[in-house]
Amino acid sequence: MKKTILAFVMIFTIPHVTWARPKAVILFRHGEEPKDKSSNHLSETGYLRAQLLPQLFETNSVLKKLGLPVALFAAGAKNKNKSIRSIETLVPLSLVLKIPINDRFIRDDFHNMTNEINNNPDYDDQVVVVTWTHKILKDIAEDVGLKKAPTYPSGQFDRIWVITFDGGKKGQKAVLQDLPQQLLPGDSKK
C-alpha cells in the first residue's frame, strides 16, 4: 500500500518535462545591401527581393508542404545606427501573413532567440522563419539542432535553409535543405 501511494505521489507531483520542437526552421539572409554599405537599409534589389518573399510559400514545393510560418524572427537593431535589413526583409511577409516580426533579439543575442524557438510550446510542430546576417546563420542553424552547419556564402542573398526535425521532437535528427529562392533574374537555379 505504501508503495502504491508513493508511486501515485511521484507520478502526480513530479513535474513532467515536455519538449517543444518546431516542424521546421527556415533561415535566410536579409535582402541585398547597398554595394558601398553606406546605409543600414536594403538596396533597391533587396527591397524587391523582400517584396517577392511571400511567393516562396506559394511556389516552393518544400515550403508548400511544410505550411505557413507561425512566427517571424529578425535581428533587432541595437540602436539607430545599426542595420535594420533583416527587419525590412520580413515586412512584406509579415503583412501578407498578418504575423508580427519578433525583433527583440539583437544580432549577437541569437542564443536567446534560438532558445525561445527550441522551447516555446507555441512553435511545437510549427514552421518558424528567421532572417539574420549571413555571418551568424551557421551558428543559428547549429543552435536549433543541426549537428554541423555549412558557412553561408558572404556574397549570396538568394538561398533559403530549411531545417526539419525527424518526428518533430527534441532529440530527433535535424536535416538541412539548402534551396534556391529563384525570385529574381540571376538567382541560383539549384
PDB file of C-alpha atoms in Angstrom:
ATOM      1  CA  MET A   1       0.000   0.000   0.000  1.00  0.00           C
ATOM      2  CA  LYS A   2       2.827   2.400   0.897  1.00  0.00           C
ATOM      3  CA  LYS A   3       4.498   1.667  -2.446  1.00  0.00           C
ATOM      4  CA  THR A   4       1.272   2.385  -4.302  1.00  0.00           C
ATOM      5  CA  ILE A   5       0.796   5.701  -2.509  1.00  0.00           C
ATOM      6  CA  LEU A   6       4.451   6.629  -3.086  1.00  0.00           C
ATOM      7  CA  ALA A   7       4.145   5.812  -6.789  1.00  0.00           C
ATOM      8  CA  PHE A   8       0.932   7.851  -7.020  1.00  0.00           C
ATOM      9  CA  VAL A   9       2.570  10.846  -5.303  1.00  0.00           C
ATOM     10  CA  MET A  10       5.624  10.651  -7.560  1.00  0.00           C
ATOM     11  CA  ILE A  11       3.584  10.437 -10.737  1.00  0.00           C
ATOM     12  CA  PHE A  12       1.346  13.374  -9.929  1.00  0.00           C
ATOM     13  CA  THR A  13       3.724  15.694  -8.089  1.00  0.00           C
ATOM     14  CA  ILE A  14       6.924  15.498 -10.128  1.00  0.00           C
ATOM     15  CA  PRO A  15       6.667  17.964 -12.975  1.00  0.00           C
ATOM     16  CA  HIS A  16       6.606  16.354 -16.366  1.00  0.00           C
ATOM     17  CA  VAL A  17       9.167  17.630 -18.829  1.00  0.00           C
ATOM     18  CA  THR A  18       7.710  18.483 -22.188  1.00  0.00           C
ATOM     19  CA  TRP A  19       9.799  19.496 -25.128  1.00  0.00           C
ATOM     20  CA  ALA A  20       8.717  21.836 -27.852  1.00  0.00           C
ATOM     21  CA  ARG A  21      10.241  21.464 -31.291  1.00  0.00           C
ATOM     22  CA  PRO A  22       9.224  23.249 -34.471  1.00  0.00           C
ATOM     23  CA  LYS A  23       8.393  21.173 -37.517  1.00  0.00           C
ATOM     24  CA  ALA A  24      10.830  23.383 -39.434  1.00  0.00           C
ATOM     25  CA  VAL A  25      13.029  26.427 -39.003  1.00  0.00           C
ATOM     26  CA  ILE A  26      13.547  28.377 -42.215  1.00  0.00           C
ATOM     27  CA  LEU A  27      16.657  30.545 -42.295  1.00  0.00           C
ATOM     28  CA  PHE A  28      17.566  33.140 -44.844  1.00  0.00           C
ATOM     29  CA  ARG A  29      19.850  36.078 -45.106  1.00  0.00           C
ATOM     30  CA  HIS A  30      18.413  39.574 -45.254  1.00  0.00           C
ATOM     31  CA  GLY A  31      17.974  41.046 -48.717  1.00  0.00           C
ATOM     32  CA  GLU A  32      20.717  42.744 -50.666  1.00  0.00           C
ATOM     33  CA  GLU A  33      22.542  45.670 -49.108  1.00  0.00           C
ATOM     34  CA  PRO A  34      23.989  48.740 -50.839  1.00  0.00           C
ATOM     35  CA  LYS A  35      27.270  47.873 -52.574  1.00  0.00           C
ATOM     36  CA  ASP A  36      29.126  50.591 -50.678  1.00  0.00           C
ATOM     37  CA  LYS A  37      27.397  49.639 -47.402  1.00  0.00           C
ATOM     38  CA  SER A  38      26.599  53.327 -46.911  1.00  0.00           C
ATOM     39  CA  SER A  39      23.177  52.580 -45.471  1.00  0.00           C
ATOM     40  CA  ASN A  40      21.664  50.350 -42.802  1.00  0.00           C
ATOM     41  CA  HIS A  41      18.746  49.694 -45.165  1.00  0.00           C
ATOM     42  CA  LEU A  42      18.198  47.311 -48.044  1.00  0.00           C
ATOM     43  CA  SER A  43      19.274  48.237 -51.540  1.00  0.00           C
ATOM     44  CA  GLU A  44      16.685  48.566 -54.309  1.00  0.00           C
ATOM     45  CA  THR A  45      17.304  44.913 -55.216  1.00  0.00           C
ATOM     46  CA  GLY A  46      16.974  43.946 -51.554  1.00  0.00           C
ATOM     47  CA  TYR A  47      13.581  45.656 -51.317  1.00  0.00           C
ATOM     48  CA  LEU A  48      12.450  43.875 -54.477  1.00  0.00           C
ATOM     49  CA  ARG A  49      13.560  40.507 -53.057  1.00  0.00           C
ATOM     50  CA  ALA A  50      11.692  41.262 -49.822  1.00  0.00           C
ATOM     51  CA  GLN A  51       8.516  42.066 -51.795  1.00  0.00           C
ATOM     52  CA  LEU A  52       8.750  38.703 -53.554  1.00  0.00           C
ATOM     53  CA  LEU A  53       9.477  36.551 -50.485  1.00  0.00           C
ATOM     54  CA  PRO A  54       5.799  35.749 -49.778  1.00  0.00           C
ATOM     55  CA  GLN A  55       5.711  33.984 -53.175  1.00  0.00           C
ATOM     56  CA  LEU A  56       8.173  31.393 -51.871  1.00  0.00           C
ATOM     57  CA  PHE A  57       5.456  29.898 -49.690  1.00  0.00           C
ATOM     58  CA  GLU A  58       3.217  29.537 -52.757  1.00  0.00           C
ATOM     59  CA  THR A  59       5.750  28.332 -55.340  1.00  0.00           C
ATOM     60  CA  ASN A  60       8.419  26.333 -53.493  1.00  0.00           C
ATOM     61  CA  SER A  61       7.250  22.722 -53.150  1.00  0.00           C
ATOM     62  CA  VAL A  62       9.200  22.138 -49.913  1.00  0.00           C
ATOM     63  CA  LEU A  63       7.722  25.219 -48.238  1.00  0.00           C
ATOM     64  CA  LYS A  64       4.205  24.495 -49.526  1.00  0.00           C
ATOM     65  CA  LYS A  65       4.378  21.030 -47.977  1.00  0.00           C
ATOM     66  CA  LEU A  66       5.530  22.423 -44.604  1.00  0.00           C
ATOM     67  CA  GLY A  67       2.794  25.047 -44.419  1.00  0.00           C
ATOM     68  CA  LEU A  68       2.838  28.707 -43.480  1.00  0.00           C
ATOM     69  CA  PRO A  69       5.014  30.012 -40.660  1.00  0.00           C
ATOM     70  CA  VAL A  70       3.535  30.949 -37.292  1.00  0.00           C
ATOM     71  CA  ALA A  71       6.472  33.126 -36.206  1.00  0.00           C
ATOM     72  CA  LEU A  72       8.904  35.530 -37.859  1.00  0.00           C
ATOM     73  CA  PHE A  73      12.219  36.464 -36.238  1.00  0.00           C
ATOM     74  CA  ALA A  74      14.570  39.199 -37.472  1.00  0.00           C
ATOM     75  CA  ALA A  75      17.740  40.584 -35.942  1.00  0.00           C
ATOM     76  CA  GLY A  76      16.768  43.685 -34.000  1.00  0.00           C
ATOM     77  CA  ALA A  77      18.720  46.924 -34.259  1.00  0.00           C
ATOM     78  CA  LYS A  78      20.715  47.701 -31.133  1.00  0.00           C
ATOM     79  CA  ASN A  79      20.453  51.419 -31.826  1.00  0.00           C
ATOM     80  CA  LYS A  80      19.527  53.769 -34.660  1.00  0.00           C
ATOM     81  CA  ASN A  81      22.957  53.347 -36.275  1.00  0.00           C
ATOM     82  CA  LYS A  82      22.612  49.582 -36.742  1.00  0.00           C
ATOM     83  CA  SER A  83      21.266  47.657 -39.707  1.00  0.00           C
ATOM     84  CA  ILE A  84      17.550  47.024 -39.976  1.00  0.00           C
ATOM     85  CA  ARG A  85      17.882  44.978 -43.179  1.00  0.00           C
ATOM     86  CA  SER A  86      16.649  41.764 -41.526  1.00  0.00           C
ATOM     87  CA  ILE A  87      13.501  43.531 -40.347  1.00  0.00           C
ATOM     88  CA  GLU A  88      12.903  45.200 -43.726  1.00  0.00           C
ATOM     89  CA  THR A  89      13.287  41.831 -45.447  1.00  0.00           C
ATOM     90  CA  LEU A  90      10.435  40.317 -43.429  1.00  0.00           C
ATOM     91  CA  VAL A  91       7.972  43.232 -43.589  1.00  0.00           C
ATOM     92  CA  PRO A  92       6.161  42.078 -46.771  1.00  0.00           C
ATOM     93  CA  LEU A  93       5.852  38.502 -45.463  1.00  0.00           C
ATOM     94  CA  SER A  94       4.626  39.836 -42.130  1.00  0.00           C
ATOM     95  CA  LEU A  95       1.950  41.922 -43.850  1.00  0.00           C
ATOM     96  CA  VAL A  96       0.755  39.045 -46.042  1.00  0.00           C
ATOM     97  CA  LEU A  97       0.636  36.524 -43.185  1.00  0.00           C
ATOM     98  CA  LYS A  98      -0.570  39.067 -40.607  1.00  0.00           C
ATOM     99  CA  ILE A  99       2.142  37.909 -38.193  1.00  0.00           C
ATOM    100  CA  PRO A 100       4.254  40.421 -36.250  1.00  0.00           C
ATOM    101  CA  ILE A 101       8.019  40.372 -36.620  1.00  0.00           C
ATOM    102  CA  ASN A 102       9.823  39.445 -33.421  1.00  0.00           C
ATOM    103  CA  ASP A 103      12.876  41.727 -33.450  1.00  0.00           C
ATOM    104  CA  ARG A 104      13.578  41.875 -29.734  1.00  0.00           C
ATOM    105  CA  PHE A 105      16.798  39.867 -30.114  1.00  0.00           C
ATOM    106  CA  ILE A 106      19.733  41.881 -31.428  1.00  0.00           C
ATOM    107  CA  ARG A 107      22.281  40.413 -33.809  1.00  0.00           C
ATOM    108  CA  ASP A 108      24.584  38.838 -31.208  1.00  0.00           C
ATOM    109  CA  ASP A 109      21.731  37.713 -28.924  1.00  0.00           C
ATOM    110  CA  PHE A 110      20.798  34.852 -31.221  1.00  0.00           C
ATOM    111  CA  HIS A 111      21.331  32.217 -28.488  1.00  0.00           C
ATOM    112  CA  ASN A 112      18.335  33.588 -26.572  1.00  0.00           C
ATOM    113  CA  MET A 113      16.292  33.654 -29.763  1.00  0.00           C
ATOM    114  CA  THR A 114      17.098  30.029 -30.605  1.00  0.00           C
ATOM    115  CA  ASN A 115      16.361  29.047 -27.023  1.00  0.00           C
ATOM    116  CA  GLU A 116      12.891  30.544 -27.439  1.00  0.00           C
ATOM    117  CA  ILE A 117      12.381  28.771 -30.754  1.00  0.00           C
ATOM    118  CA  ASN A 118      13.502  25.427 -29.318  1.00  0.00           C
ATOM    119  CA  ASN A 119      11.440  25.629 -26.141  1.00  0.00           C
ATOM    120  CA  ASN A 120       8.330  27.713 -26.790  1.00  0.00           C
ATOM    121  CA  PRO A 121       5.316  25.363 -26.955  1.00  0.00           C
ATOM    122  CA  ASP A 122       3.626  27.805 -29.367  1.00  0.00           C
ATOM    123  CA  TYR A 123       6.139  26.669 -32.002  1.00  0.00           C
ATOM    124  CA  ASP A 124       5.772  22.937 -31.364  1.00  0.00           C
ATOM    125  CA  ASP A 125       5.319  21.188 -34.724  1.00  0.00           C
ATOM    126  CA  GLN A 126       5.042  24.596 -36.459  1.00  0.00           C
ATOM    127  CA  VAL A 127       7.129  26.494 -39.012  1.00  0.00           C
ATOM    128  CA  VAL A 128       9.331  29.372 -37.835  1.00  0.00           C
ATOM    129  CA  VAL A 129      11.192  31.832 -40.105  1.00  0.00           C
ATOM    130  CA  VAL A 130      14.445  33.539 -39.099  1.00  0.00           C
ATOM    131  CA  THR A 131      16.159  36.285 -41.109  1.00  0.00           C
ATOM    132  CA  TRP A 132      19.610  37.319 -39.913  1.00  0.00           C
ATOM    133  CA  THR A 133      23.043  38.386 -41.061  1.00  0.00           C
ATOM    134  CA  HIS A 134      24.851  35.697 -43.065  1.00  0.00           C
ATOM    135  CA  LYS A 135      27.759  35.616 -40.600  1.00  0.00           C
ATOM    136  CA  ILE A 136      25.552  34.119 -37.869  1.00  0.00           C
ATOM    137  CA  LEU A 137      23.235  31.818 -39.853  1.00  0.00           C
ATOM    138  CA  LYS A 138      25.609  28.872 -39.317  1.00  0.00           C
ATOM    139  CA  ASP A 139      25.501  29.411 -35.531  1.00  0.00           C
ATOM    140  CA  ILE A 140      21.715  29.752 -35.548  1.00  0.00           C
ATOM    141  CA  ALA A 141      21.361  26.527 -37.557  1.00  0.00           C
ATOM    142  CA  GLU A 142      23.502  24.678 -35.027  1.00  0.00           C
ATOM    143  CA  ASP A 143      21.660  26.229 -32.073  1.00  0.00           C
ATOM    144  CA  VAL A 144      18.315  24.950 -33.346  1.00  0.00           C
ATOM    145  CA  GLY A 145      19.710  21.444 -33.659  1.00  0.00           C
ATOM    146  CA  LEU A 146      21.805  20.939 -36.793  1.00  0.00           C
ATOM    147  CA  LYS A 147      24.979  18.996 -35.955  1.00  0.00           C
ATOM    148  CA  LYS A 148      27.316  20.704 -38.435  1.00  0.00           C
ATOM    149  CA  ALA A 149      26.048  23.616 -40.496  1.00  0.00           C
ATOM    150  CA  PRO A 150      27.892  24.979 -43.512  1.00  0.00           C
ATOM    151  CA  THR A 151      29.047  28.578 -43.644  1.00  0.00           C
ATOM    152  CA  TYR A 152      26.627  30.814 -45.519  1.00  0.00           C
ATOM    153  CA  PRO A 153      28.430  32.369 -48.533  1.00  0.00           C
ATOM    154  CA  SER A 154      29.121  36.062 -47.961  1.00  0.00           C
ATOM    155  CA  GLY A 155      28.073  37.347 -51.389  1.00  0.00           C
ATOM    156  CA  GLN A 156      24.882  35.315 -51.681  1.00  0.00           C
ATOM    157  CA  PHE A 157      21.371  36.558 -50.920  1.00  0.00           C
ATOM    158  CA  ASP A 158      19.270  34.047 -52.855  1.00  0.00           C
ATOM    159  CA  ARG A 159      19.293  30.867 -50.724  1.00  0.00           C
ATOM    160  CA  ILE A 160      16.989  29.513 -48.035  1.00  0.00           C
ATOM    161  CA  TRP A 161      17.968  26.944 -45.463  1.00  0.00           C
ATOM    162  CA  VAL A 162      15.126  24.699 -44.398  1.00  0.00           C
ATOM    163  CA  ILE A 163      15.883  22.743 -41.239  1.00  0.00           C
ATOM    164  CA  THR A 164      13.404  19.983 -40.480  1.00  0.00           C
ATOM    165  CA  PHE A 165      13.281  17.667 -37.494  1.00  0.00           C
ATOM    166  CA  ASP A 166      12.623  13.970 -37.870  1.00  0.00           C
ATOM    167  CA  GLY A 167       9.457  13.365 -35.904  1.00  0.00           C
ATOM    168  CA  GLY A 168       9.285  16.939 -34.622  1.00  0.00           C
ATOM    169  CA  LYS A 169      10.507  16.060 -31.127  1.00  0.00           C
ATOM    170  CA  LYS A 170      13.508  17.130 -29.078  1.00  0.00           C
ATOM    171  CA  GLY A 171      16.492  14.931 -29.719  1.00  0.00           C
ATOM    172  CA  GLN A 172      15.402  13.965 -33.217  1.00  0.00           C
ATOM    173  CA  LYS A 173      17.828  14.421 -36.074  1.00  0.00           C
ATOM    174  CA  ALA A 174      17.837  17.830 -37.763  1.00  0.00           C
ATOM    175  CA  VAL A 175      18.160  17.849 -41.556  1.00  0.00           C
ATOM    176  CA  LEU A 176      19.225  20.849 -43.674  1.00  0.00           C
ATOM    177  CA  GLN A 177      17.974  21.541 -47.184  1.00  0.00           C
ATOM    178  CA  ASP A 178      19.797  24.393 -48.961  1.00  0.00           C
ATOM    179  CA  LEU A 179      17.354  25.656 -51.573  1.00  0.00           C
ATOM    180  CA  PRO A 180      17.377  28.432 -54.185  1.00  0.00           C
ATOM    181  CA  GLN A 181      14.841  31.223 -53.806  1.00  0.00           C
ATOM    182  CA  GLN A 182      14.543  31.755 -57.583  1.00  0.00           C
ATOM    183  CA  LEU A 183      12.836  35.099 -57.068  1.00  0.00           C
ATOM    184  CA  LEU A 184      14.959  37.438 -59.195  1.00  0.00           C
ATOM    185  CA  PRO A 185      16.766  37.160 -62.539  1.00  0.00           C
ATOM    186  CA  GLY A 186      20.235  35.765 -61.897  1.00  0.00           C
ATOM    187  CA  ASP A 187      19.237  33.836 -58.755  1.00  0.00           C
ATOM    188  CA  SER A 188      20.659  30.361 -58.259  1.00  0.00           C
ATOM    189  CA  LYS A 189      18.798  27.676 -60.196  1.00  0.00           C
ATOM    190  CA  LYS A 190      19.811  24.776 -57.931  1.00  0.00           C
TER     191      LYS A 190
END
